[in-house]
Amino acid sequence: MAEVLLQIENLSHSFKLTKKLKLKAVDNVSFCIHKGEIFGLVGESGSGKSTLARCVMNIYKTQSGKIIYKGVDCTDKAGFKENKKMLQKDRQLIFQDNASSLNQKMRVCDIITEPMRIHHIKPPRGSYRAEAAFQLKYVGMDESYLDKYPSELSGGQRQRVAIARAVSMEPGLLVADEPIASLDVSIQAQIINLFKHLRQEHGFSILFIAHDLSMVEYLCDRVGVMYKGSLVELAPTEELYSNPLHPYTKALMSAIPVPDPLLEKKRRRIDFDAADFSLGGELVEVIPEHFVLKEQ
């Protein structure tokens, strides 16, 4: 089995709404990501996917549990401080909203090379401009875009620039938080194929968060299903899609559109009533490598 790159153990995070009221966004979540693996995380809006991603990146302070990256406990202040440079360089985040994640006053060339300047990394190709041109070419854009501003680019082009900026650091882990949600279908396919290429060429590990279950099935090696902050099912992609066991996962899978109009009319969606299910419990391995949340 491949080496574990990221280990998440009993992670929880809450948002304080009032002095007495808290909203638990992530509740006792545990899973791992192996080197070279694309791990998919799915669930409806508000299920805690993006909060978990921000905890992994230390954007949100973890309230309980551990996040261990390359043997470093990122939730330990002393350990994080000692390894801060490595952790900031080796983990990169790609946001859903590329318009706000790119500085509108900077040119593409400067956006891509900004992380290298911050970390005082000498450009492997001699100059920052040459490095930016190389990274652009790698994501399917030519150097004519180097002097453009984000407002002059399409949504797909901005997302490619964001990906180029992230991969310029040659990270061990890419956290992609719904990177295709706001893009046209044809552009989505291009970005998904780009992620596949990044894994094949560089061996990047990717935490891929998405709503589109069809894209997740095409891209990911394993998939975790989140519901109201809890991880309710976890399995290899083929196993999960062919044999969903949790009632919520079954409801999600039944909602995947079918391209054939005749079959789509006959398709029966499964309803999931949250009142019939308690989130308390733990993940249990019911089939080899297939885990389901069971009530205690």
mmCIF file of N, CA, C and O in Angstrom, residues 189-233:
data_model
loop_
_atom_site.group_PDB
_atom_site.id
_atom_site.type_symbol
_atom_site.label_atom_id
_atom_site.label_comp_id
_atom_site.label_asym_id
_atom_site.label_seq_id
_atom_site.Cartn_x
_atom_site.Cartn_y
_atom_site.Cartn_z
ATOM 1 N N ALA A 189 -14.370 19.675 -18.102
ATOM 2 C CA ALA A 189 -13.692 18.463 -18.582
ATOM 3 C C ALA A 189 -12.202 18.724 -18.779
ATOM 4 O O ALA A 189 -11.366 17.869 -18.460
ATOM 5 N N GLN A 190 -11.854 19.902 -19.290
ATOM 6 C CA GLN A 190 -10.445 20.246 -19.507
ATOM 7 C C GLN A 190 -9.692 20.328 -18.172
ATOM 8 O O GLN A 190 -8.563 19.848 -18.058
ATOM 9 N N ILE A 191 -10.329 20.952 -17.184
ATOM 10 C CA ILE A 191 -9.685 21.099 -15.870
ATOM 11 C C ILE A 191 -9.520 19.731 -15.200
ATOM 12 O O ILE A 191 -8.473 19.435 -14.602
ATOM 13 N N ILE A 192 -10.536 18.874 -15.319
ATOM 14 C CA ILE A 192 -10.463 17.537 -14.740
ATOM 15 C C ILE A 192 -9.328 16.738 -15.377
ATOM 16 O O ILE A 192 -8.546 16.062 -14.690
ATOM 17 N N ASN A 193 -9.212 16.814 -16.693
ATOM 18 C CA ASN A 193 -8.122 16.110 -17.381
ATOM 19 C C ASN A 193 -6.759 16.678 -16.991
ATOM 20 O O ASN A 193 -5.766 15.946 -16.945
ATOM 21 N N LEU A 194 -6.730 17.971 -16.701
ATOM 22 C CA LEU A 194 -5.488 18.596 -16.240
ATOM 23 C C LEU A 194 -5.072 18.028 -14.882
ATOM 24 O O LEU A 194 -3.898 17.725 -14.652
ATOM 25 N N PHE A 195 -6.036 17.843 -13.981
ATOM 26 C CA PHE A 195 -5.737 17.248 -12.681
ATOM 27 C C PHE A 195 -5.187 15.828 -12.848
ATOM 28 O O PHE A 195 -4.255 15.422 -12.158
ATOM 29 N N LYS A 196 -5.785 15.082 -13.756
ATOM 30 C CA LYS A 196 -5.294 13.718 -14.016
ATOM 31 C C LYS A 196 -3.851 13.754 -14.508
ATOM 32 O O LYS A 196 -3.010 12.947 -14.100
ATOM 33 N N HIS A 197 -3.577 14.713 -15.389
ATOM 34 C CA HIS A 197 -2.227 14.857 -15.946
ATOM 35 C C HIS A 197 -1.227 15.215 -14.846
ATOM 36 O O HIS A 197 -0.112 14.685 -14.804
ATOM 37 N N LEU A 198 -1.633 16.094 -13.937
ATOM 38 C CA LEU A 198 -0.752 16.511 -12.837
ATOM 39 C C LEU A 198 -0.381 15.318 -11.956
ATOM 40 O O LEU A 198 0.754 15.184 -11.509
ATOM 41 N N ARG A 199 -1.345 14.462 -11.713
ATOM 42 C CA ARG A 199 -1.070 13.279 -10.896
ATOM 43 C C ARG A 199 -0.154 12.297 -11.629
ATOM 44 O O ARG A 199 0.794 11.760 -11.060
ATOM 45 N N GLN A 200 -0.408 12.105 -12.920
ATOM 46 C CA GLN A 200 0.391 11.149 -13.694
ATOM 47 C C GLN A 200 1.823 11.631 -13.884
ATOM 48 O O GLN A 200 2.781 10.853 -13.797
ATOM 49 N N GLU A 201 1.999 12.931 -14.164
ATOM 50 C CA GLU A 201 3.325 13.473 -14.465
ATOM 51 C C GLU A 201 4.153 13.753 -13.212
ATOM 52 O O GLU A 201 5.367 13.555 -13.202
ATOM 53 N N HIS A 202 3.499 14.242 -12.157
ATOM 54 C CA HIS A 202 4.235 14.688 -10.968
ATOM 55 C C HIS A 202 3.958 13.858 -9.724
ATOM 56 O O HIS A 202 4.632 14.027 -8.712
ATOM 57 N N GLY A 203 2.930 13.010 -9.782
ATOM 58 C CA GLY A 203 2.602 12.214 -8.600
ATOM 59 C C GLY A 203 1.977 13.012 -7.472
ATOM 60 O O GLY A 203 2.049 12.627 -6.312
ATOM 61 N N PHE A 204 1.357 14.170 -7.816
ATOM 62 C CA PHE A 204 0.700 14.973 -6.787
ATOM 63 C C PHE A 204 -0.413 14.169 -6.123
ATOM 64 O O PHE A 204 -1.117 13.388 -6.769
ATOM 65 N N SER A 205 -0.598 14.381 -4.830
ATOM 66 C CA SER A 205 -1.790 13.897 -4.139
ATOM 67 C C SER A 205 -2.800 15.043 -4.162
ATOM 68 O O SER A 205 -2.428 16.209 -4.012
ATOM 69 N N ILE A 206 -4.061 14.714 -4.361
ATOM 70 C CA ILE A 206 -5.082 15.754 -4.500
ATOM 71 C C ILE A 206 -6.284 15.426 -3.622
ATOM 72 O O ILE A 206 -6.813 14.314 -3.664
ATOM 73 N N LEU A 207 -6.692 16.401 -2.814
ATOM 74 C CA LEU A 207 -7.967 16.335 -2.112
ATOM 75 C C LEU A 207 -8.953 17.118 -2.978
ATOM 76 O O LEU A 207 -8.875 18.343 -3.051
ATOM 77 N N PHE A 208 -9.846 16.408 -3.638
ATOM 78 C CA PHE A 208 -10.739 17.015 -4.631
ATOM 79 C C PHE A 208 -12.148 17.089 -4.063
ATOM 80 O O PHE A 208 -12.787 16.068 -3.806
ATOM 81 N N ILE A 209 -12.630 18.316 -3.854
ATOM 82 C CA ILE A 209 -13.949 18.552 -3.275
ATOM 83 C C ILE A 209 -14.895 19.006 -4.378
ATOM 84 O O ILE A 209 -14.570 19.931 -5.136
ATOM 85 N N ALA A 210 -16.040 18.357 -4.492
ATOM 86 C CA ALA A 210 -16.935 18.692 -5.611
ATOM 87 C C ALA A 210 -18.368 18.273 -5.313
ATOM 88 O O ALA A 210 -18.637 17.435 -4.445
ATOM 89 N N HIS A 211 -19.288 18.877 -6.080
ATOM 90 C CA HIS A 211 -20.694 18.469 -6.067
ATOM 91 C C HIS A 211 -20.968 17.458 -7.171
ATOM 92 O O HIS A 211 -21.851 16.616 -7.042
ATOM 93 N N ASP A 212 -20.233 17.592 -8.272
ATOM 94 C CA ASP A 212 -20.503 16.796 -9.467
ATOM 95 C C ASP A 212 -20.028 15.357 -9.262
ATOM 96 O O ASP A 212 -18.839 15.049 -9.351
ATOM 97 N N LEU A 213 -20.968 14.470 -9.011
ATOM 98 C CA LEU A 213 -20.630 13.083 -8.700
ATOM 99 C C LEU A 213 -20.040 12.348 -9.902
ATOM 100 O O LEU A 213 -19.219 11.447 -9.740
ATOM 101 N N SER A 214 -20.458 12.737 -11.109
ATOM 102 C CA SER A 214 -19.927 12.086 -12.306
ATOM 103 C C SER A 214 -18.443 12.412 -12.487
ATOM 104 O O SER A 214 -17.642 11.540 -12.849
ATOM 105 N N MET A 215 -18.075 13.661 -12.240
ATOM 106 C CA MET A 215 -16.674 14.070 -12.346
ATOM 107 C C MET A 215 -15.827 13.376 -11.283
ATOM 108 O O MET A 215 -14.698 12.955 -11.549
ATOM 109 N N VAL A 216 -16.370 13.251 -10.089
ATOM 110 C CA VAL A 216 -15.652 12.582 -9.005
ATOM 111 C C VAL A 216 -15.413 11.112 -9.362
ATOM 112 O O VAL A 216 -14.331 10.571 -9.137
ATOM 113 N N GLU A 217 -16.418 10.486 -9.934
ATOM 114 C CA GLU A 217 -16.276 9.079 -10.334
ATOM 115 C C GLU A 217 -15.177 8.911 -11.384
ATOM 116 O O GLU A 217 -14.414 7.948 -11.356
ATOM 117 N N TYR A 218 -15.085 9.866 -12.294
ATOM 118 C CA TYR A 218 -14.088 9.799 -13.370
ATOM 119 C C TYR A 218 -12.672 10.048 -12.860
ATOM 120 O O TYR A 218 -11.714 9.414 -13.312
ATOM 121 N N LEU A 219 -12.550 10.937 -11.867
ATOM 122 C CA LEU A 219 -11.229 11.418 -11.460
ATOM 123 C C LEU A 219 -10.621 10.689 -10.270
ATOM 124 O O LEU A 219 -9.413 10.430 -10.254
ATOM 125 N N CYS A 220 -11.422 10.351 -9.278
ATOM 126 C CA CYS A 220 -10.882 9.992 -7.954
ATOM 127 C C CYS A 220 -10.643 8.495 -7.767
ATOM 128 O O CYS A 220 -11.326 7.656 -8.358
ATOM 129 N N ASP A 221 -9.682 8.192 -6.880
ATOM 130 C CA ASP A 221 -9.366 6.809 -6.519
ATOM 131 C C ASP A 221 -10.258 6.314 -5.383
ATOM 132 O O ASP A 221 -10.705 5.178 -5.386
ATOM 133 N N ARG A 222 -10.457 7.165 -4.394
ATOM 134 C CA ARG A 222 -11.362 6.866 -3.284
ATOM 135 C C ARG A 222 -12.257 8.074 -3.043
ATOM 136 O O ARG A 222 -11.896 9.202 -3.381
ATOM 137 N N VAL A 223 -13.419 7.819 -2.442
ATOM 138 C CA VAL A 223 -14.389 8.901 -2.218
ATOM 139 C C VAL A 223 -14.940 8.816 -0.800
ATOM 140 O O VAL A 223 -15.268 7.731 -0.304
ATOM 141 N N GLY A 224 -15.021 9.981 -0.147
ATOM 142 C CA GLY A 224 -15.675 10.092 1.154
ATOM 143 C C GLY A 224 -16.944 10.915 0.999
ATOM 144 O O GLY A 224 -16.962 11.908 0.258
ATOM 145 N N VAL A 225 -18.008 10.497 1.667
ATOM 146 C CA VAL A 225 -19.304 11.189 1.576
ATOM 147 C C VAL A 225 -19.578 11.879 2.903
ATOM 148 O O VAL A 225 -19.584 11.220 3.963
ATOM 149 N N MET A 226 -19.800 13.201 2.854
ATOM 150 C CA MET A 226 -20.071 13.960 4.075
ATOM 151 C C MET A 226 -21.525 14.385 4.149
ATOM 152 O O MET A 226 -22.147 14.735 3.145
ATOM 153 N N TYR A 227 -22.044 14.345 5.366
ATOM 154 C CA TYR A 227 -23.420 14.778 5.618
ATOM 155 C C TYR A 227 -23.476 15.450 6.983
ATOM 156 O O TYR A 227 -23.133 14.850 8.001
ATOM 157 N N LYS A 228 -23.855 16.735 6.987
ATOM 158 C CA LYS A 228 -23.966 17.521 8.227
ATOM 159 C C LYS A 228 -22.714 17.423 9.092
ATOM 160 O O LYS A 228 -22.790 17.216 10.305
ATOM 161 N N GLY A 229 -21.554 17.537 8.443
ATOM 162 C CA GLY A 229 -20.295 17.570 9.171
ATOM 163 C C GLY A 229 -19.669 16.227 9.453
ATOM 164 O O GLY A 229 -18.524 16.158 9.908
ATOM 165 N N SER A 230 -20.390 15.135 9.210
ATOM 166 C CA SER A 230 -19.876 13.795 9.488
ATOM 167 C C SER A 230 -19.524 13.063 8.199
ATOM 168 O O SER A 230 -20.176 13.249 7.174
ATOM 169 N N LEU A 231 -18.505 12.238 8.270
ATOM 170 C CA LEU A 231 -18.154 11.361 7.158
ATOM 171 C C LEU A 231 -18.990 10.099 7.315
ATOM 172 O O LEU A 231 -18.784 9.316 8.247
ATOM 173 N N VAL A 232 -19.957 9.896 6.412
ATOM 174 C CA VAL A 232 -20.909 8.793 6.586
ATOM 175 C C VAL A 232 -20.522 7.545 5.789
ATOM 176 O O VAL A 232 -20.984 6.446 6.103
ATOM 177 N N GLU A 233 -19.680 7.710 4.758
ATOM 178 C CA GLU A 233 -19.252 6.543 3.989
ATOM 179 C C GLU A 233 -17.924 6.842 3.306
ATOM 180 O O GLU A 233 -17.664 7.969 2.894
#
